[in-house]
Amino acid sequence: MTIETCSIEVSGIVQGIGYRPFVYNLATSVGISGTVQNLGDAGVRIIAVGNRDKIISFIEKLKTSKPKLCVYDSFTVKWDVKLSNLPQKFEIIKSSNEKLGAGFSYLPPDIAICDQCVNELLHSEDIRRRNYPFNSCVDCGPRFTVIDKLPYDRPNTVMRDFPFCDECLKDYLSSNDRRFHAQTTCCHYCGPKYLLYDDKGEKLPYSTHSEIVKFVAQQIEAGKIVAIKGIGGTHIACSTKNDETLLRLREVKGKRKYKPFAIMAKDVESILSFAHINEKERELLESFRRPIVLLNKNSNYDLSEWVSPKLHNIGVMLPYAGIHYMLFEHLKDTTIVMTSANPSNYPMFIENDEIISKLPYVDYFLLHDRTIYQRCDDSVLRINNIGNDRYSVKFLRRSRGWVPEPLIAHIDVGNKTLLAVGGEMHLIPSLMKGNRIIPTQHIGTVTLIETFDFMLNAIKHFTDLYQVKIDSIAYDLHPQYLTSTSIDEIRAFFDAKAYSPFQHHKAHIASVALEHHVDPEEEILGLAIDGTGYGDDKTIWGGEIFGGKIYSLERLAHNQRFYLPGGDLAVKHPLRTLLAFLVKNYTDDEILNMIPQISSKQTSEEKIRFILGQLRAEKLPSSFITSSTGRFLDAISVFLNICVEQTFEGEPAIRLESHAYNAKEKEPSIDFQWRGNELNLSDIFPQINEYKKSFSTRAIAYAVQKGLGQSYGQRLNEYAEERGVNKVLISGGVSFNQIIIKNIVKEIDTKRISVLLNEKVSPGDGGISIGQLYLLSLKHLI
């Protein structure tokens, strides 16, 4: 029998998912010898030695029987490899720092605890596993948050602080055990532990995890607030039904007057008692990624109104760590609030001393002693029905469960490494090498030095992980973003050669183009609708129709331009924006008579008259001029007395959509008119004022959003016909709005024109860096 040799090199998601144990067991079952080895860029090399037919069978089974989380990006087979010694058996050998190719390979994200480990946790007779919250195996557990360098081996993770006990080492080395080469393997005797502290930081004398969790569950049900350190950060947990506790939490967290809290539910059946779930939402909820999913409340909703006040939906996730399952074993309620512990715009708290010192309002602290090497917030998604049985996945936040999985681009920058930092809000920077783009975890809004430093360190983690040096950087055109004003510092920090600014809304459109692999030479139409973005003309854009090739988009049309009196003050107090519209059609006295309830809540008559005077004289700076769709929706929200003050980002427009949800009566017709290349907005307000006499505010709210969507769709249809274009790309934060997008799509001739939306990254500013990278890569390639 002729002995042949073969080398198989694979990249993709092949480390951290039990791939080497899978290869080992497959090789021994087929009857070949050889080796399997992790490589330094997260790839894997396999040497197969044996009969050719057996090796061919082995290769085929590598492709068809791979682990459920395995994804191959490349699978290269080379025959007749020269070996100094022929191996006599198959072995998992020591990892190498060698790399396969130019692009990034990658690790899986943090993976929710699997059913087998949950069963052991709750029901096993094995004292090592029962009630042990860090139970994991080759198929589950943390990955991204525990690794500090490649390849993915235990010494390169924070688990090096927890040496195996004899029994865990036996499991780790046994090819018949599902913990065979599972790097996070541990148990009661050798692994991390949870400890409980009171509000003064004193450790409480509970000796077992079961006792600790039972006490915590009792305290939550008694109305206490508990900080729980998890996989990638720290949550605040409390009851979902205790108004007093929730109001206290809103008061002490600051800036949380109405901002919704995410909750965790025991299981899907528990969720169905208060919310609707469609098939796609259920699939996401139960996936190994376990994101927060925005679900529509149902008529039986019985949680406190203060969980998600004045909204039609609620953010819900299922348990994804052992500690969560243990809590629900002791809780009578099947839901708890699980919101981030850090204040808005600050990085997540991950150090035990910091958690205790910076959360003085917390009654108890449930903290573990495993290092969180990388913060990673919960991902948040929404599934929108956009008509014609089409559902669109919308990332509000792409983080835990997805990071560090890459996007695969349709262009290749070779050995160059490009960085895009994004904008300012909801920041998620991204790196590109070859044809792979890796977005970092969610960073947040970068207005504070702490968050800026977190951004730099998060990017550096990836450059260190993949041992790359950044060649060029993309950033936002806005001259006042911290990421823009500090671009020289960022360039110096990474020793990059060059940097380039890109217009905010063009980057939004480019992000859709990259997701859907739109040819850069193809003529497209783009609609960017959001709250804020610095325009080429140095005004604030936010309602723009573009046409052309991705790298040379032309602004074809836009919303009517209007003033934001006071700039950011108008965002906080949208009555100011409303005045900018009303002044076009009414006298000062008419305006004051129209808004007595609104004005008394926000400002005096004298102040309103002063603002109106400025507007009529057009004495405001040009930087206060905008075409923002988000700010227009804010003004509508105020005019209908739905939301008169922004207490969290986007609140007036978000509550406008919620208010229109399930409007029972037939809505009036709102007539938006295009005047040349400008969509008139101010003439909508007299229509609304008249409709207030005979229609509910719910019906009017729905009608405005429907009419706006129709007007965009009609104009896009016209441009597509004029220009011979068959692709429309839509992005920006307002594209979260289901009513608007559904009516845009309804107006477009979808038999002839493809409507493309963000579904792999956020259409909001969390996806900006993807578009910046596409534009930067084209600058390098064209």
XYZ file of N, CA and C in Angstrom, residues 338-506:
507
model
N -31.650 43.720 33.254
C -30.203 43.483 33.104
C -29.660 44.591 32.214
N -29.321 45.703 32.827
C -28.842 46.869 32.081
C -27.379 47.128 32.404
N -26.667 47.769 31.506
C -25.245 48.032 31.718
C -25.034 48.882 32.962
N -23.998 48.549 33.726
C -23.739 49.245 34.982
C -23.086 50.604 34.781
N -22.364 50.771 33.674
C -21.627 52.021 33.471
C -22.566 53.169 33.130
N -22.232 54.393 33.540
C -23.015 55.555 33.104
C -22.919 55.723 31.593
N -23.864 56.452 31.012
C -23.858 56.680 29.558
C -22.525 57.270 29.120
N -22.023 56.748 28.015
C -20.803 57.225 27.340
C -19.508 56.832 28.032
N -19.591 56.080 29.149
C -18.383 55.582 29.817
C -18.149 54.121 29.416
N -16.894 53.676 29.388
C -16.635 52.250 29.134
C -17.239 51.383 30.233
N -17.533 50.149 29.894
C -18.082 49.212 30.877
C -17.084 48.984 32.014
N -17.604 48.829 33.227
C -16.760 48.556 34.383
C -16.399 47.070 34.399
N -15.098 46.772 34.532
C -14.663 45.371 34.514
C -13.751 44.996 35.676
N -13.222 45.992 36.388
C -12.362 45.715 37.549
C -13.197 45.743 38.825
N -13.002 44.757 39.695
C -13.846 44.641 40.884
C -13.806 45.882 41.765
N -12.625 46.434 41.985
C -12.526 47.633 42.827
C -13.275 48.808 42.201
N -13.156 48.921 40.887
C -13.835 49.998 40.168
C -15.345 49.821 40.238
N -15.809 48.607 40.090
C -17.248 48.329 40.128
C -17.824 48.760 41.476
N -17.149 48.394 42.547
C -17.648 48.723 43.891
C -17.561 50.223 44.159
N -16.464 50.856 43.761
C -16.270 52.272 44.099
C -17.137 53.206 43.264
N -17.468 52.795 42.040
C -18.195 53.694 41.140
C -19.700 53.438 41.076
N -20.161 52.494 41.863
C -21.603 52.207 41.890
C -22.123 52.297 43.317
N -22.125 53.498 43.895
C -22.502 53.644 45.306
C -23.965 53.338 45.593
N -24.798 53.301 44.566
C -26.226 53.059 44.763
C -26.577 51.577 44.805
N -25.606 50.713 44.505
C -25.868 49.278 44.439
C -25.908 48.687 45.849
N -26.864 47.779 46.078
C -27.022 47.158 47.401
C -26.091 45.963 47.599
N -25.866 45.194 46.514
C -24.983 44.033 46.600
C -24.201 43.893 45.295
N -22.998 43.317 45.416
C -22.120 43.122 44.262
C -21.800 41.636 44.130
N -22.189 41.047 43.004
C -21.884 39.650 42.711
C -20.752 39.656 41.680
N -19.526 39.438 42.158
C -18.335 39.646 41.331
C -17.481 38.388 41.288
N -16.880 38.124 40.125
C -15.996 36.965 40.007
C -14.543 37.417 39.902
N -13.633 36.452 39.961
C -12.202 36.767 39.984
C -11.496 36.407 38.673
N -12.272 36.205 37.610
C -11.643 36.003 36.301
C -11.494 37.349 35.605
N -10.327 37.615 35.053
C -10.085 38.875 34.360
C -10.924 38.948 33.084
N -11.543 40.104 32.847
C -12.159 40.385 31.550
C -11.101 41.119 30.741
N -10.501 40.430 29.775
C -9.405 41.051 29.048
C -9.911 42.112 28.080
N -11.055 41.857 27.480
C -11.668 42.840 26.589
C -13.128 43.046 26.967
N -13.498 44.320 27.183
C -14.913 44.631 27.392
C -15.702 44.234 26.151
N -16.936 43.824 26.355
C -17.797 43.535 25.206
C -19.254 43.602 25.644
N -19.926 44.657 25.224
C -21.316 44.913 25.608
C -22.255 43.970 24.861
N -23.486 43.843 25.369
C -24.499 43.026 24.702
C -24.860 43.631 23.351
N -25.061 42.781 22.360
C -25.552 43.240 21.062
C -27.052 43.491 21.144
N -27.522 44.440 20.327
C -28.949 44.790 20.309
C -29.421 44.798 18.859
N -30.521 44.091 18.584
C -31.055 44.007 17.229
C -32.558 44.217 17.211
N -33.025 44.524 16.030
C -34.456 44.672 15.792
C -34.758 44.036 14.438
N -35.870 43.336 14.320
C -36.303 42.770 13.050
C -37.463 43.612 12.534
N -37.262 44.247 11.385
C -38.300 45.095 10.793
C -38.997 44.380 9.649
N -40.313 44.447 9.650
C -41.101 43.975 8.515
C -41.210 45.127 7.527
N -40.567 44.998 6.377
C -40.569 46.110 5.424
C -41.446 45.823 4.203
N -42.358 44.854 4.350
C -43.343 44.590 3.313
C -42.950 43.471 2.378
N -43.962 42.935 1.678
C -43.760 41.848 0.707
C -43.061 40.644 1.338
N -43.447 40.354 2.596
C -42.863 39.223 3.336
C -41.346 39.332 3.468
N -40.849 40.558 3.452
C -39.413 40.772 3.617
C -39.142 41.332 5.002
N -38.212 40.699 5.695
C -37.819 41.153 7.024
C -36.367 41.607 6.971
N -36.077 42.682 7.662
C -34.740 43.264 7.647
C -34.159 43.254 9.059
N -32.963 42.673 9.194
C -32.266 42.650 10.489
C -31.582 43.992 10.696
N -31.846 44.623 11.828
C -31.252 45.926 12.116
C -30.412 45.839 13.390
N -29.115 46.077 13.245
C -28.240 46.145 14.418
C -28.328 47.535 15.034
N -28.813 47.637 16.256
C -28.645 48.869 17.006
C -27.252 48.901 17.628
N -26.735 47.698 17.929
C -25.381 47.579 18.478
C -24.830 46.206 18.101
N -23.705 46.185 17.419
C -23.058 44.914 17.045
C -21.873 44.713 17.962
N -21.978 43.730 18.876
C -20.901 43.533 19.841
C -20.859 42.067 20.270
N -21.171 41.774 21.540
C -21.059 40.390 22.017
C -21.866 39.433 21.135
N -21.251 38.298 20.842
C -21.897 37.306 19.993
C -21.507 37.424 18.535
N -20.998 38.585 18.134
C -20.541 38.795 16.755
C -19.044 39.126 16.681
N -18.551 39.903 17.619
C -17.140 40.294 17.611
C -16.295 39.102 18.063
N -15.233 38.731 17.343
C -14.552 39.467 16.275
C -14.766 38.882 14.873
N -15.956 38.361 14.592
C -16.207 37.836 13.244
C -16.052 38.943 12.206
N -15.440 38.638 11.071
C -15.224 39.678 10.055
C -16.343 39.736 9.029
N -16.349 40.793 8.281
C -17.117 40.886 7.046
C -16.152 40.573 5.909
N -16.645 39.888 4.906
C -15.818 39.562 3.747
C -16.148 40.558 2.644
N -15.149 41.333 2.249
C -15.343 42.360 1.226
C -15.150 41.764 -0.166
N -15.602 42.491 -1.185
C -15.443 42.067 -2.579
C -14.259 42.760 -3.243
N -13.483 43.471 -2.418
C -12.235 44.067 -2.887
C -11.120 43.630 -1.948
N -9.893 43.688 -2.418
C -8.761 43.168 -1.653
C -7.661 44.226 -1.621
N -7.260 44.614 -0.412
C -6.207 45.630 -0.275
C -4.840 44.995 -0.036
N -4.766 43.672 -0.183
C -3.480 42.986 -0.082
C -2.890 43.060 1.306
N -1.608 43.381 1.387
C -0.905 43.391 2.676
C -1.098 44.675 3.473
N -1.761 45.657 2.891
C -2.025 46.892 3.629
C -3.011 46.613 4.771
N -2.839 47.336 5.873
C -3.814 47.288 6.959
C -4.424 48.671 7.097
N -5.717 48.753 6.912
C -6.439 50.023 6.975
C -7.291 50.076 8.236
N -7.403 51.265 8.794
C -8.235 51.491 9.976
C -9.241 52.580 9.675
N -10.495 52.365 10.086
C -11.503 53.430 10.062
C -12.034 53.600 11.473
N -12.000 54.827 11.977
C -12.402 55.042 13.371
C -13.886 55.316 13.525
N -14.601 55.638 12.434
C -16.024 55.939 12.540
C -16.268 57.411 12.780
N -17.370 57.719 13.476
C -17.731 59.106 13.741
C -17.480 59.486 15.181
N -18.563 59.735 15.916
C -18.437 60.089 17.327
C -19.396 59.272 18.179
N -20.633 59.091 17.707
C -21.636 58.375 18.495
C -21.662 56.908 18.103
N -21.971 56.046 19.092
C -22.118 54.602 18.856
C -20.910 54.034 18.125
N -19.737 54.462 18.514
C -18.519 54.183 17.758
C -18.179 52.694 17.737
N -17.889 52.184 16.538
C -17.316 50.851 16.346
C -16.259 50.992 15.254
N -14.987 51.150 15.606
C -13.932 51.203 14.585
C -13.809 49.858 13.869
N -13.151 49.858 12.704
C -12.963 48.624 11.938
C -11.581 48.608 11.301
N -11.041 47.401 11.186
C -9.750 47.172 10.534
C -9.953 46.336 9.276
N -9.122 46.574 8.258
C -9.198 45.808 7.018
C -7.807 45.365 6.584
N -7.719 44.102 6.207
C -6.503 43.581 5.584
C -6.930 42.510 4.591
N -6.296 42.490 3.427
C -6.774 41.580 2.391
C -8.196 41.944 2.025
N -9.084 40.949 2.083
C -10.496 41.225 1.799
C -11.375 41.070 3.038
N -10.745 41.123 4.218
C -11.493 40.914 5.457
C -11.519 42.182 6.297
N -12.692 42.458 6.818
C -12.893 43.626 7.680
C -13.361 43.140 9.041
N -12.670 43.576 10.080
C -13.053 43.184 11.439
C -13.486 44.416 12.220
N -14.782 44.552 12.485
C -15.234 45.620 13.382
C -14.882 45.270 14.829
N -14.502 46.265 15.600
C -14.246 46.042 17.024
C -15.574 45.874 17.751
N -15.487 45.663 19.049
C -16.690 45.692 19.876
C -17.247 47.115 19.944
N -18.464 47.233 20.423
C -19.090 48.551 20.603
C -18.268 49.375 21.597
N -17.891 50.584 21.192
C -17.109 51.476 22.054
C -18.022 52.472 22.766
N -18.991 53.013 22.035
C -19.902 54.015 22.617
C -19.665 55.380 21.994
N -20.192 56.393 22.641
C -20.049 57.762 22.151
C -18.756 58.360 22.695
N -17.877 58.751 21.784
C -16.528 59.176 22.179
C -16.492 60.689 22.361
N -16.920 61.115 23.546
C -16.809 62.522 23.926
C -15.985 62.677 25.200
N -15.661 61.562 25.844
C -14.899 61.569 27.090
C -13.536 60.926 26.866
N -12.541 61.356 27.620
C -11.193 60.828 27.461
C -11.153 59.333 27.798
N -12.004 58.899 28.770
C -12.029 57.481 29.144
C -12.471 56.617 27.960
N -13.484 57.086 27.239
C -13.985 56.324 26.089
C -13.008 56.401 24.926
N -12.359 57.550 24.770
C -11.332 57.696 23.737
C -10.198 56.702 23.972
N -9.753 56.590 25.225
C -8.688 55.638 25.553
C -9.141 54.195 25.328
N -10.405 53.912 25.679
C -10.957 52.579 25.425
C -10.918 52.265 23.937
N -11.276 53.252 23.115
C -11.232 53.073 21.660
C -9.819 52.710 21.197
N -8.829 53.491 21.634
C -7.444 53.230 21.227
C -6.997 51.836 21.662
N -7.329 51.467 22.893
C -6.896 50.174 23.415
C -7.601 49.009 22.726
N -8.872 49.218 22.372
C -9.607 48.164 21.665
C -9.002 47.925 20.285
N -8.685 49.008 19.585
C -8.042 48.866 18.264
C -6.679 48.201 18.419
N -5.925 48.655 19.427
C -4.582 48.091 19.650
C -4.648 46.591 19.955
N -5.691 46.171 20.643
C -5.838 44.741 20.923
C -5.864 43.942 19.618
N -6.572 44.468 18.620
C -6.646 43.764 17.341
C -5.323 43.827 16.581
N -4.666 44.971 16.612
C -3.372 45.050 15.907
C -2.344 44.143 16.575
N -2.406 44.044 17.909
C -1.504 43.125 18.620
C -1.874 41.672 18.338
N -3.174 41.394 18.351
C -3.662 40.031 18.154
C -3.202 39.485 16.802
N -3.306 40.324 15.779
C -2.977 39.883 14.417
C -1.603 40.345 13.958
N -0.881 41.040 14.874
C 0.496 41.464 14.613
C 0.586 42.226 13.287
N -0.226 43.278 13.194
C -0.241 44.110 11.992
C 0.063 45.560 12.362
N 0.490 46.301 11.378
C 0.769 47.721 11.540
C -0.139 48.503 10.606
N -0.785 49.525 11.132
C -1.756 50.290 10.346
C -1.036 51.201 9.358
N -1.485 51.144 8.113
C -0.894 51.975 7.065
C -1.638 53.287 6.883
N -2.960 53.247 6.928
C -3.749 54.445 6.634
C -5.038 54.435 7.448
N -5.545 55.634 7.767
C -6.700 55.774 8.652
C -7.778 56.613 7.978
N -9.023 56.177 8.112
C -10.185 56.950 7.655
C -10.912 57.509 8.871
N -11.430 58.732 8.739
C -12.168 59.339 9.840
C -13.253 60.252 9.277
N -14.077 60.797 10.171
C -15.224 61.605 9.746
C -14.807 63.041 9.447
N -15.512 63.628 8.497
C -15.230 64.993 8.050
C -15.557 66.042 9.116
N -16.408 65.696 10.083
C -16.858 66.683 11.071
C -15.670 67.276 11.832
N -15.536 68.602 11.835
C -14.336 69.208 12.424
C -14.323 69.219 13.948
N -15.461 68.863 14.583
C -15.522 68.949 16.041
C -15.610 67.595 16.735
N -15.694 66.512 15.992
C -15.673 65.196 16.626
C -14.308 64.979 17.275
N -14.296 64.357 18.440
C -13.033 64.077 19.113
C -12.154 63.164 18.257
N -12.776 62.261 17.505
C -12.003 61.380 16.628
C -11.383 62.147 15.464
N -11.934 63.326 15.155
C -11.378 64.160 14.075
C -10.332 65.132 14.611
N -10.660 65.795 15.721
C -9.713 66.752 16.287
C -8.460 66.050 16.815
N -8.580 64.756 17.110
C -7.438 63.997 17.648
C -6.823 63.071 16.614
N -7.100 63.303 15.341
C -6.636 62.368 14.325
C -5.106 62.302 14.268
N -4.421 63.403 14.546
C -2.955 63.352 14.569
C -2.464 62.461 15.713
N -3.139 62.552 16.837
C -2.774 61.699 17.973
C -3.029 60.228 17.651
N -4.157 59.950 16.993
C -4.481 58.571 16.621
C -3.447 58.044 15.629
N -3.114 58.869 14.637
C -2.114 58.449 13.650
C -0.778 58.141 14.325
N -0.373 59.025 15.248
C 0.909 58.824 15.937
C 0.870 57.584 16.834
N -0.277 57.354 17.492
C -0.415 56.206 18.397
C -0.178 54.902 17.644
N -0.677 54.838 16.401
C -0.532 53.613 15.608
C 0.588 53.717 14.571
N 1.294 54.840 14.582
C 2.405 55.047 13.652
C 1.958 54.819 12.204
N 0.774 55.331 11.885
C 0.237 55.192 10.527
C 0.865 56.223 9.603
N 0.900 55.906 8.320
C 1.551 56.797 7.359
C 0.646 57.951 6.929
N -0.670 57.685 6.850
C -1.569 58.684 6.262
C -2.962 58.579 6.874
N -3.759 59.626 6.653
C -5.168 59.575 7.048
C -5.995 60.399 6.080
N -7.291 60.053 5.981
C -8.188 60.724 5.036
C -9.564 60.886 5.658
N -10.169 62.085 5.528
C -11.536 62.286 6.027
C -12.568 61.908 4.962
N -13.730 61.443 5.409
C -14.812 61.097 4.490
C -16.135 61.647 5.024
N -16.955 62.113 4.091
C -18.240 62.698 4.475
C -19.143 61.620 5.088
N -19.800 62.006 6.160
C -20.569 61.099 7.015
C -21.603 60.279 6.239
N -22.439 60.949 5.457
C -23.559 60.259 4.808
C -23.116 59.438 3.611
N -22.065 59.864 2.954
C -21.512 59.052 1.873
C -20.920 57.761 2.450
